[in-house]
Coordinates of C-alpha atoms and ligand atoms in Angstrom, one line a residue:
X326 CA 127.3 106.1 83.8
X327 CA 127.9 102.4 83.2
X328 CA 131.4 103.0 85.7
X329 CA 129.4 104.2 88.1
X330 CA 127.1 101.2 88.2
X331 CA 129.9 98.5 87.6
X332 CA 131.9 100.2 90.6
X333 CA 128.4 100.5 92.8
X334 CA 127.7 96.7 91.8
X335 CA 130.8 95.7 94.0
X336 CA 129.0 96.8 96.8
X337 CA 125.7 96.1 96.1
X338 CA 123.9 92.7 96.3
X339 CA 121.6 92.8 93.5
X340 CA 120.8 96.2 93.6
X341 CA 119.2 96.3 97.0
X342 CA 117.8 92.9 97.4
X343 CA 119.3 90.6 100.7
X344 CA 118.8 87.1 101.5
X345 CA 118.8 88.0 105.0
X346 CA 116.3 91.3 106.1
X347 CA 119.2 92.0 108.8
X348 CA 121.7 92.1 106.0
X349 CA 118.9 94.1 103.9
X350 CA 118.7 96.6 107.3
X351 CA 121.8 97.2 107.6
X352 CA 122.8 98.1 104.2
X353 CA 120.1 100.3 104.6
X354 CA 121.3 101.6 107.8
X355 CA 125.1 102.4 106.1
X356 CA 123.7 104.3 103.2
X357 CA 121.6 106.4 105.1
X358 CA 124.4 107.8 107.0
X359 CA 125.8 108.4 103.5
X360 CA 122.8 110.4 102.3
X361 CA 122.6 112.6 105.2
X362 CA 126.6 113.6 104.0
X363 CA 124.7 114.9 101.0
X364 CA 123.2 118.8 101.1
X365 CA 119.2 119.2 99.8
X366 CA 120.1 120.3 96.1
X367 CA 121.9 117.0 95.8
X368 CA 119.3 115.2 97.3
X369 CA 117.1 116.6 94.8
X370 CA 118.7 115.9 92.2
X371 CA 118.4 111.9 93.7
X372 CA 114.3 111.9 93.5
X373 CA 114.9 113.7 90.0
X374 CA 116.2 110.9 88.7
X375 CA 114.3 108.1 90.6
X376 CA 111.3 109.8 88.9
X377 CA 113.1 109.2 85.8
X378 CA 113.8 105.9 86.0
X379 CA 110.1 105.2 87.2
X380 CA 108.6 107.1 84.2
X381 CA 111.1 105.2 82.0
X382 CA 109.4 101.9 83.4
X383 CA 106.1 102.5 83.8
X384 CA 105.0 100.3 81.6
X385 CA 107.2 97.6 82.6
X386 CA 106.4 97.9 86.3
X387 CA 102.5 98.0 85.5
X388 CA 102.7 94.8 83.5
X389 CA 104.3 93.1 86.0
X390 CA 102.0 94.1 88.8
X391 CA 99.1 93.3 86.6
X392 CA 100.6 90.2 85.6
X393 CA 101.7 88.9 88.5
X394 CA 98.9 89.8 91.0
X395 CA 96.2 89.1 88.5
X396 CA 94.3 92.1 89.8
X397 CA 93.4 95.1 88.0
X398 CA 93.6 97.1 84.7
X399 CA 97.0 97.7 82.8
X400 CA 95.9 101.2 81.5
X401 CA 94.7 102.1 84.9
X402 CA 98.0 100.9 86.9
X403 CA 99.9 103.1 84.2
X404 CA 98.3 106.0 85.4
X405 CA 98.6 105.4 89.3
X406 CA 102.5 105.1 88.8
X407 CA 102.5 108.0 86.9
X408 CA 100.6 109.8 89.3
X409 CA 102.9 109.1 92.2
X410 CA 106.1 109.4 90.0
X411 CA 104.8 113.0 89.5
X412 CA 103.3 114.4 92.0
X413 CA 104.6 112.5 95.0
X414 CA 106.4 115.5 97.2
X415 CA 110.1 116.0 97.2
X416 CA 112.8 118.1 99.3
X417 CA 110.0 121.2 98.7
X418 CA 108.1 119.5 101.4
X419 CA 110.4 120.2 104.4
X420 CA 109.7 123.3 106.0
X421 CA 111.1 124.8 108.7
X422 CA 109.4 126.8 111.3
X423 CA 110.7 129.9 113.1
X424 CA 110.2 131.9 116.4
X425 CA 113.0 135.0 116.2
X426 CA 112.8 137.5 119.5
X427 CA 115.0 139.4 122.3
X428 CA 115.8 136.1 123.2
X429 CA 117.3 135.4 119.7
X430 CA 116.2 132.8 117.2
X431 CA 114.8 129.4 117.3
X432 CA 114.6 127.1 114.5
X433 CA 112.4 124.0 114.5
X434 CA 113.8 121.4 111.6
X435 CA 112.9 118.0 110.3
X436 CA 115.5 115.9 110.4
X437 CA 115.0 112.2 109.3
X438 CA 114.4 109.1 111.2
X439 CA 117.0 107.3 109.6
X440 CA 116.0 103.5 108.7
X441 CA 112.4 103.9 108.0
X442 CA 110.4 100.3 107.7
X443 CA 107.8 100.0 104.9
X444 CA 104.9 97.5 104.7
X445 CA 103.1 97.7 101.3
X446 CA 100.0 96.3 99.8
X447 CA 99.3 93.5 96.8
X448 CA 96.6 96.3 94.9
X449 CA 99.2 99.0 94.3
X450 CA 102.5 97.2 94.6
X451 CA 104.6 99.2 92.5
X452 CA 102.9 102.9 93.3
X453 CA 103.3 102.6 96.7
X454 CA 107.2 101.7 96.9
X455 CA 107.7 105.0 94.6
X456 CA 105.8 107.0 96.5
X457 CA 107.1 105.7 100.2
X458 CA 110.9 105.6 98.7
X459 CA 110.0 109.6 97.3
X460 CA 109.0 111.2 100.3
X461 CA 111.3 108.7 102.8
X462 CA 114.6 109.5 100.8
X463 CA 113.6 113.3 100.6
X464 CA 113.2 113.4 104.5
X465 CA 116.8 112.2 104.5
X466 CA 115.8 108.4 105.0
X467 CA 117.0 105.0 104.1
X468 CA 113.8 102.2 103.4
X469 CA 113.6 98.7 104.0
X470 CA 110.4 97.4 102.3
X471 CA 108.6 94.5 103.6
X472 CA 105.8 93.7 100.4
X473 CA 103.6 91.6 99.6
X474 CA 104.4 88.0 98.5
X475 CA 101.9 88.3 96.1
X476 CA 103.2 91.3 94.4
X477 CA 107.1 90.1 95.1
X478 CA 108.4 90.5 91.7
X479 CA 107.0 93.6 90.6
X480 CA 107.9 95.3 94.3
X481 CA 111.8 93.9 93.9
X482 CA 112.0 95.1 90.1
X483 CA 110.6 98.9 91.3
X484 CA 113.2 98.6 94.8
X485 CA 115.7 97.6 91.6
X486 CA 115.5 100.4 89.5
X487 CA 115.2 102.8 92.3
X488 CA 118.4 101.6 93.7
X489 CA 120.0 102.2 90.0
X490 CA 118.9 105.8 89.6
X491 CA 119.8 106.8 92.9
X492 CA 123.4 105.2 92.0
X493 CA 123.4 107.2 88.6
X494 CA 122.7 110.3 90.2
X495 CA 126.2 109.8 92.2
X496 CA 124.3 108.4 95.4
X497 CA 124.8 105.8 97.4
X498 CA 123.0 102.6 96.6
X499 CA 120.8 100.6 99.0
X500 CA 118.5 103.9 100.4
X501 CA 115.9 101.3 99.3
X502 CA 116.3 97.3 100.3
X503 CA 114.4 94.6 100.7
X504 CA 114.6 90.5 101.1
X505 CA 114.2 88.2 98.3
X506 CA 111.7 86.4 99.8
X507 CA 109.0 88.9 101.8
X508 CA 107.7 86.8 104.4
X509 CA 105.3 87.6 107.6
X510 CA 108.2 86.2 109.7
X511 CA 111.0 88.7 107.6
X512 CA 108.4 91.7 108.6
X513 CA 108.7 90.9 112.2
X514 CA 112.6 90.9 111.7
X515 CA 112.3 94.2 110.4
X516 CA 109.0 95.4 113.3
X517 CA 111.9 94.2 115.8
X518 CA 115.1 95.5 114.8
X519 CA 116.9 98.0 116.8
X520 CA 118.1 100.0 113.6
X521 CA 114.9 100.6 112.5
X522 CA 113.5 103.6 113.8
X523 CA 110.1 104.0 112.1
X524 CA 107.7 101.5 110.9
X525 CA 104.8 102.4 107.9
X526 CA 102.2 100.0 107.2
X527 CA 99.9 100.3 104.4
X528 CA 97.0 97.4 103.9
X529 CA 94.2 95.9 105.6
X530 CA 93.5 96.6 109.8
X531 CA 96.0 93.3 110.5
X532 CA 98.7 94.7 109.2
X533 CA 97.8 98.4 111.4
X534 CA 97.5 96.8 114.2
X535 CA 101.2 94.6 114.3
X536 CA 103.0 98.2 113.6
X537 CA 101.0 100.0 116.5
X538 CA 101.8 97.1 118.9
X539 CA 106.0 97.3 117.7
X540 CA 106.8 100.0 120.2
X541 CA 108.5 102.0 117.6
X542 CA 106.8 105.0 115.6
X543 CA 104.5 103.5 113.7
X544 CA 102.3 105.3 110.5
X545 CA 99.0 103.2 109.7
X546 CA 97.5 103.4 106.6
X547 CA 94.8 101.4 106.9
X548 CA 91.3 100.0 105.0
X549 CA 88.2 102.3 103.8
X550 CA 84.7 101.2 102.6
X551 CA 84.3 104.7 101.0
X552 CA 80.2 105.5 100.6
X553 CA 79.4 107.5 97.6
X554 CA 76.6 109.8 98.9
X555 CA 74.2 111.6 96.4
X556 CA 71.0 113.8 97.0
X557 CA 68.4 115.4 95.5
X558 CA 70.5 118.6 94.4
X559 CA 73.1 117.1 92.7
X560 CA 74.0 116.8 88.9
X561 CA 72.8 113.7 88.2
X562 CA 74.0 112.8 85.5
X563 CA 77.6 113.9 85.9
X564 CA 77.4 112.1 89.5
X565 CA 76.7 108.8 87.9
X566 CA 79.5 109.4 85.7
X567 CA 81.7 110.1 88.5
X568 CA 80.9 107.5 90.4
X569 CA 81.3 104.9 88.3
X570 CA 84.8 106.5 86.6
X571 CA 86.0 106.9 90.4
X572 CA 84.5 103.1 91.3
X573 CA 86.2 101.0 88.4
X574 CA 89.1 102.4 88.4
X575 CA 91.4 100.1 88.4
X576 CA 88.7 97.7 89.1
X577 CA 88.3 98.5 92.3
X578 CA 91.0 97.8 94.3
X579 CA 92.3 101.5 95.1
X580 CA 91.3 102.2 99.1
X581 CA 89.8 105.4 98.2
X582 CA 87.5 103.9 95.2
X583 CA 84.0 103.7 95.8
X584 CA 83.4 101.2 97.6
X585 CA 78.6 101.6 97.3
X586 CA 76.5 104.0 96.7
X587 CA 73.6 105.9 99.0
X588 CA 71.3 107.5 96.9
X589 CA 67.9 109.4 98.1
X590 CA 65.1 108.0 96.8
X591 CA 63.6 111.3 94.5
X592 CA 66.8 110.9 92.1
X593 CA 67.6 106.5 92.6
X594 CA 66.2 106.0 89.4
X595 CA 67.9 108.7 87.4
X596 CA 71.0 107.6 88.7
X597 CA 70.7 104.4 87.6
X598 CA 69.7 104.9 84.5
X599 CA 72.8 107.4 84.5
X600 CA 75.3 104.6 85.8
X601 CA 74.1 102.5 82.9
X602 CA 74.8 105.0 80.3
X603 CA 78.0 105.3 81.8
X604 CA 78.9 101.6 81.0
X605 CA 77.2 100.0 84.1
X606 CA 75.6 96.8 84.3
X607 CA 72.4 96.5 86.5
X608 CA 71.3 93.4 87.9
X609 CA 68.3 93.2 89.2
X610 CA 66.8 89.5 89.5
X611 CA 67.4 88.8 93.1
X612 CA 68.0 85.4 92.2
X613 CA 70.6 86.6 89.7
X614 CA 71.6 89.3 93.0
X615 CA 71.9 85.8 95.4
X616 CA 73.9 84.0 92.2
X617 CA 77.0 86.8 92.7
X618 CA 76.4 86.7 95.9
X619 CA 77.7 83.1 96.0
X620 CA 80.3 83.8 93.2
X621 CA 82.3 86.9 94.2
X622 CA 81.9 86.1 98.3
X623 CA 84.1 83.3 99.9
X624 CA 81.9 81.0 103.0
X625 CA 82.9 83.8 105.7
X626 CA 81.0 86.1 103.9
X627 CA 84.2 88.1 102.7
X628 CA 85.4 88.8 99.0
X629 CA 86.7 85.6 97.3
X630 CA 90.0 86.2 96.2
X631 CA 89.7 84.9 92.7
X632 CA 86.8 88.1 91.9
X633 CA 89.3 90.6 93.9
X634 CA 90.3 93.5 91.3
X635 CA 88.8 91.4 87.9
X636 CA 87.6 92.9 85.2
X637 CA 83.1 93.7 85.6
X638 CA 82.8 91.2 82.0
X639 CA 85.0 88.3 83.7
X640 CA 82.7 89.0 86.8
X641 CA 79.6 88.6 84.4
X642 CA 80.7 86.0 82.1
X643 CA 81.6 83.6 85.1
X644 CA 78.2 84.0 86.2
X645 CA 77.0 82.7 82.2
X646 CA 76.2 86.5 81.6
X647 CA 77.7 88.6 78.4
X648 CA 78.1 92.1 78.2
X649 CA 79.7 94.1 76.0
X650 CA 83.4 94.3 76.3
X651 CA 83.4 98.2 77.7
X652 CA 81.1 97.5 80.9
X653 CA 83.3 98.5 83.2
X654 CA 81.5 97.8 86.6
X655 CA 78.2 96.0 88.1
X656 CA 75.5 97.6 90.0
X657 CA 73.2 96.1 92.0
X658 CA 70.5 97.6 94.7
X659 CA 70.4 96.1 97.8
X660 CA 69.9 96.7 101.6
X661 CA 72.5 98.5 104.1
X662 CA 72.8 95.2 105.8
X663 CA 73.8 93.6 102.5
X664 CA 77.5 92.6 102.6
X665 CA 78.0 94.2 99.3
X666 CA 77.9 96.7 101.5
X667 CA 79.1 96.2 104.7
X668 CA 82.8 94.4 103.2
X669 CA 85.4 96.0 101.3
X670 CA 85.0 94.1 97.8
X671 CA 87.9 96.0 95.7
X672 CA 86.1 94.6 92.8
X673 CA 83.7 96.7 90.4
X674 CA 80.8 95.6 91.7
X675 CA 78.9 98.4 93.0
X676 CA 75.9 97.9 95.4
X677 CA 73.4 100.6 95.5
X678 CA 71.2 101.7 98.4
X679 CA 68.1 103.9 98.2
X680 CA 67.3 105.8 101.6
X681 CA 64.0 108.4 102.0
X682 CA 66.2 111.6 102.8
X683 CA 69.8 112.7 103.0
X684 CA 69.4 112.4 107.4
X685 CA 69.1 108.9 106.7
X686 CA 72.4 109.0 103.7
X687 CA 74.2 111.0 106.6
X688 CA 73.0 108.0 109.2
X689 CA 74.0 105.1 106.3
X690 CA 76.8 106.5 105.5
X691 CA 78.0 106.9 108.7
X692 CA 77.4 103.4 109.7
X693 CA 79.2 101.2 106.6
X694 CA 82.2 103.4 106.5
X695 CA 83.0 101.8 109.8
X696 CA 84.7 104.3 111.6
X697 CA 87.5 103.6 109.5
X698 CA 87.8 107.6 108.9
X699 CA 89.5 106.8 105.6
X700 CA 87.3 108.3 102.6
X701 CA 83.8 109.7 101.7
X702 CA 82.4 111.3 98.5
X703 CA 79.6 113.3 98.3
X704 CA 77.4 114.6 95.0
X705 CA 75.3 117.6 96.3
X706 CA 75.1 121.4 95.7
X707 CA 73.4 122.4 99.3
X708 CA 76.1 123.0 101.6
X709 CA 74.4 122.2 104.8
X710 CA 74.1 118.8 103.5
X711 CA 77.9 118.4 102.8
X712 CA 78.7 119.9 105.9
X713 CA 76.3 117.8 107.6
X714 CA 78.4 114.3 106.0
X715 CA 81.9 116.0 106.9
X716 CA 80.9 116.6 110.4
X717 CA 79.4 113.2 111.2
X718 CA 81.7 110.7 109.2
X719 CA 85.5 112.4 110.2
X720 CA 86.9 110.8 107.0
X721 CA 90.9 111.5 106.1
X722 CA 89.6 112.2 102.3
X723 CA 85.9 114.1 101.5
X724 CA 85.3 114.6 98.1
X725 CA 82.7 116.8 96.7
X726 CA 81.6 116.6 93.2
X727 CA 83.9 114.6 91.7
X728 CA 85.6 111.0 91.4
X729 CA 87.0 109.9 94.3
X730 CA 90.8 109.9 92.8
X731 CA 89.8 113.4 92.9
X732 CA 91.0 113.3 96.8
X733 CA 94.4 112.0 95.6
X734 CA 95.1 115.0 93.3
X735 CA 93.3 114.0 89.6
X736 CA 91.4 116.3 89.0
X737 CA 91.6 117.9 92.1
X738 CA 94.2 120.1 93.7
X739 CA 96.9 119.2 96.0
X740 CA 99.8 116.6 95.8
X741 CA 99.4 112.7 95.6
X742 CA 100.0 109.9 98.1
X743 CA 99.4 106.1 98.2
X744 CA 99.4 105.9 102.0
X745 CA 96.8 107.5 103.7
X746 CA 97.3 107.4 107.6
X747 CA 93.4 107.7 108.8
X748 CA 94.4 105.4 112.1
X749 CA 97.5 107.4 113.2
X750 CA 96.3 110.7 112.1
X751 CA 98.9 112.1 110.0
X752 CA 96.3 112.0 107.2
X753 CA 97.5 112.0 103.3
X754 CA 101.9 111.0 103.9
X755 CA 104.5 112.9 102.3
X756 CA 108.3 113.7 102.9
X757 CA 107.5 115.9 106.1
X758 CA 105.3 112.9 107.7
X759 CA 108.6 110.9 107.4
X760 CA 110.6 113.3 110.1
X761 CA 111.6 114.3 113.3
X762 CA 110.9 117.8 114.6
X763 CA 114.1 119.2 116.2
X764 CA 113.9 122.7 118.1
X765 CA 117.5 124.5 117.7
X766 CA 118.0 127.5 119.6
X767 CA 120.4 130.5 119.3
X768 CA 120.5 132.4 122.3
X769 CA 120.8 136.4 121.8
X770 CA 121.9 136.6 118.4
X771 CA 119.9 137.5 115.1
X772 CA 116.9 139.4 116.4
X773 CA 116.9 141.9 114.2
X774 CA 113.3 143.2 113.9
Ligands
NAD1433 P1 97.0 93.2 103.4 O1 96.7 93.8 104.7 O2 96.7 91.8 103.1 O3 98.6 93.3 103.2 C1 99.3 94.5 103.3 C2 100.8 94.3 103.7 O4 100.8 93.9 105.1 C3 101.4 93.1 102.9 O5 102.8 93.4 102.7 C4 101.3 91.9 103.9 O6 102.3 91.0 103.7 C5 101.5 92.7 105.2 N1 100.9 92.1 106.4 C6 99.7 91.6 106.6 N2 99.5 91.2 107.9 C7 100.7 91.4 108.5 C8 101.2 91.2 109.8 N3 100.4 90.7 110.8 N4 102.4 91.5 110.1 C9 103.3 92.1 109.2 N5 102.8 92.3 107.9 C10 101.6 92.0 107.6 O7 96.4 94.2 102.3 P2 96.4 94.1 100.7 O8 95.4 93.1 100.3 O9 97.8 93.9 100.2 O10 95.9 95.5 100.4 C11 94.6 95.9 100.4 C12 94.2 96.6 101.7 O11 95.0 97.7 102.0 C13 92.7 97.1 101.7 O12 92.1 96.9 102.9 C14 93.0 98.6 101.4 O13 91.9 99.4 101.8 C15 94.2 98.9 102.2 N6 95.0 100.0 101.6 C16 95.0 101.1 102.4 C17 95.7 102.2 101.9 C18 95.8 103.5 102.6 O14 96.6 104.4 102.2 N7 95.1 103.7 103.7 C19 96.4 102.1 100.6 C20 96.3 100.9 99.9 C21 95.6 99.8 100.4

């Protein structure tokens, strides 16, 4: 195994990481045409053992992102990488589709792009690269990665060890690069290059909007402001438990978190008096409510970066409050015109409004989500009423009745994904997103119905 490395090393610089992005592209660019040389068990066997190496340093990887970016919970970032280590999609995601006749048969594949070019976020540095390099190699892609400056050494370290496990299974190394130093102006190298074919962006609506103006293929996964919407049928007291589970997490920052709660009025109360049992803390003094205010939102009115993805006690403490050390997020009732709830936070700070009747939830909902068409959760047991949210709010992600990680496969069903393509459509990414449909035709033979 070592051989293998040692002889690999020789071609490798560092394991995937360039000075240069063209060098990083085109070292991209040769090993993919060494991948496709390779049939599908093989290429199974590649994402076998990158989900190895990923589960082998999980812990490493969410130190460093939690380290480095300052944002979120160590326990929690274990669990996101293990979630897209194992239950990302493979090779098993490719199908084919068929039409056989008199006229013979007709196969319509997925064959890869080739260089696919991947844009990731700061709030889950380390989870995104696995689950873009998963699905991108298993469509028979190579990835350049273009992160986050802020998460740099924890998105080089995961493009590292992805690199080595693919080189361990007897691949070819460099199916994932990147540049040592991830710059805007090395991301418009890679928007521009000829030998990238497709670009995927995952962050806020800037970063959407320079892949959809490339002219190449471009996959947005872009921001939420997920509404957590409960009536008067719901279980109250598993809903508060939900909500709050599903809206620390991680301490926020994940785009399908909760982002505020819209509550009918006959249950607000219950709630809330749920939420705190669930290790909330309430503040209610409006001149306490105007003190965060100031604290957590920057002059423009958006979330100051110091208070993005802290802890709810550092929150509480800066503002000369203690809590006991398992509060895990703050709630707060406000208006709809509040910019608690208007702006993304990513922080657990949870605003709260309280509407007359679930038209007006549907109507508030509707209205802070943004038309972003990312997520929604609902806690309800009358089915018009759910229908009636899914209908009007056209989210990617609706989850009923449970935490909204529930919509990324915990504890719900279905496979996992950290890029969730509400702008482009292709909703919840996975290895079939990342390919081309070819029609291949056989004229006259095989019909044999
Ligand atoms: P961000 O938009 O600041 O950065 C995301 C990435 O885009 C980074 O690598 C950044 O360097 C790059 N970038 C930003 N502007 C760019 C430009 N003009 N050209 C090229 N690259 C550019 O986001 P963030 O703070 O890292 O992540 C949080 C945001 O991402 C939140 O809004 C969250 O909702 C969203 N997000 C969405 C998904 C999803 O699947 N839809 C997943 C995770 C995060």
């Amino acid at each position: 195994m070592d051989e293998i490395i040692s002889k690999q090393e020789k071609v490798l610089d560092d394991y995937g990481i360039y000075n240069e992005m063209e060098d990083a592209i085109e070292a991209a660019w040769l090993a993919q045409k060494e991948l496709i040389k390779f049939n599908l068990d093989t290429r199974s066997k590649f994402i076998a053992e990158i989900r190895k190496a990923c589960s082998e340093n999980v812990e490493l990887l969410s130190r460093m992102a939690y380290e480095e970016t300052g944002m979120g919970r160590y326990e929690d970032k274990i669990k996101k990488n293990l979630l897209v280590i194992n239950k990302t999609p493979g090779v098993e995601d490719l199908k084919s589709e068929v039409f056989s006749g008199d006229d013979g048969l007709t196969l319509i594949e997925s064959s890869p792009y080739g260089v696919i070019g991947a844009i990731t976020p700061t709030t889950n540095p380390s989870e995104t690269v696995i689950c873009n390099a998963i699905g991108m190699i298993a469509a028979g892609n190579a990835v350049v990665f273009s992160p986050h400056p802020s998460a740099r050494k924890t998105s080089l370290q995961t493009v590292q060890i992805i690199n080595k496990a693919i080189i361990i299974a007897g691949g070819p190394g460099n199916l994932v690069t990147t540049v040592k130093n991830p710059t805007l102006e090395n991301a418009e190298i890679m928007m521009k290059h000829k030998k990238v074919n497709m670009l995927v962006a995952t962050g806020g609506p800037g970063v959407v909007k320079a892949v959809l103006s490339s002219g190449k293929k471009a996959i947005g996964a872009g921001a939420g402001n997920p509404p957590a919407v409960v009536d008067e049928t719901a279980d109250i007291e598993k809903a508060a438990k939900d909500i709050i589970d599903g809206g620390s997490f991680d301490n926020n920052l994940p785009c399908i978190a909760e982002k505020e709660v819209i509550v009918v009025d006959a249950v607000a109360d219950y709630l809330i008096f749920n939420m705190k049992k669930n290790n909330a803390f309430e503040i209610k003094d409006p001149s306490l409510i105007e003190k965060l205010e100031k604290l957590i939102l920057n002059e423009k009115g958006y979330p100051h970066k110091d208070f993005i993805g802290k802890n709810a006690d550092y929150i509480l403490k800066k503002m000369g409050i203690d809590c006991a050390p398992e509060i895990r997020a703050i709630i707060v009732e406000v208006s709809k015109n509040h910019p608690f709830v208007q702006k993304e936070l990513m922080m657990p700070v949870l605003p709260i409004v309280r509407v007359k009747d679930i038209h007006e939830a549907v109507q508030v909902a509707v209205e802070v989500e943004h038309g972003f068409k990312h997520t929604a959760i609902m806690h309800s047991k009358n089915v018009d009423h759910l229908t009636a949210l899914a209908k009007e709010i056209q989210t990617t992600i609706f989850v009923k009745n449970g935490p909204s990680y529930a919509g990324i496969g915990v504890g719900g069903e279905g496979y996992t994904t950290f890029t969730i393509a509400g702008p482009t459509g292709e909703g919840l990414t996975s290895a079939r997103t990342f390919t081309r449909k070819r029609r291949c035709v056989l004229v006259g033979g095989f019909s044999i119905k």
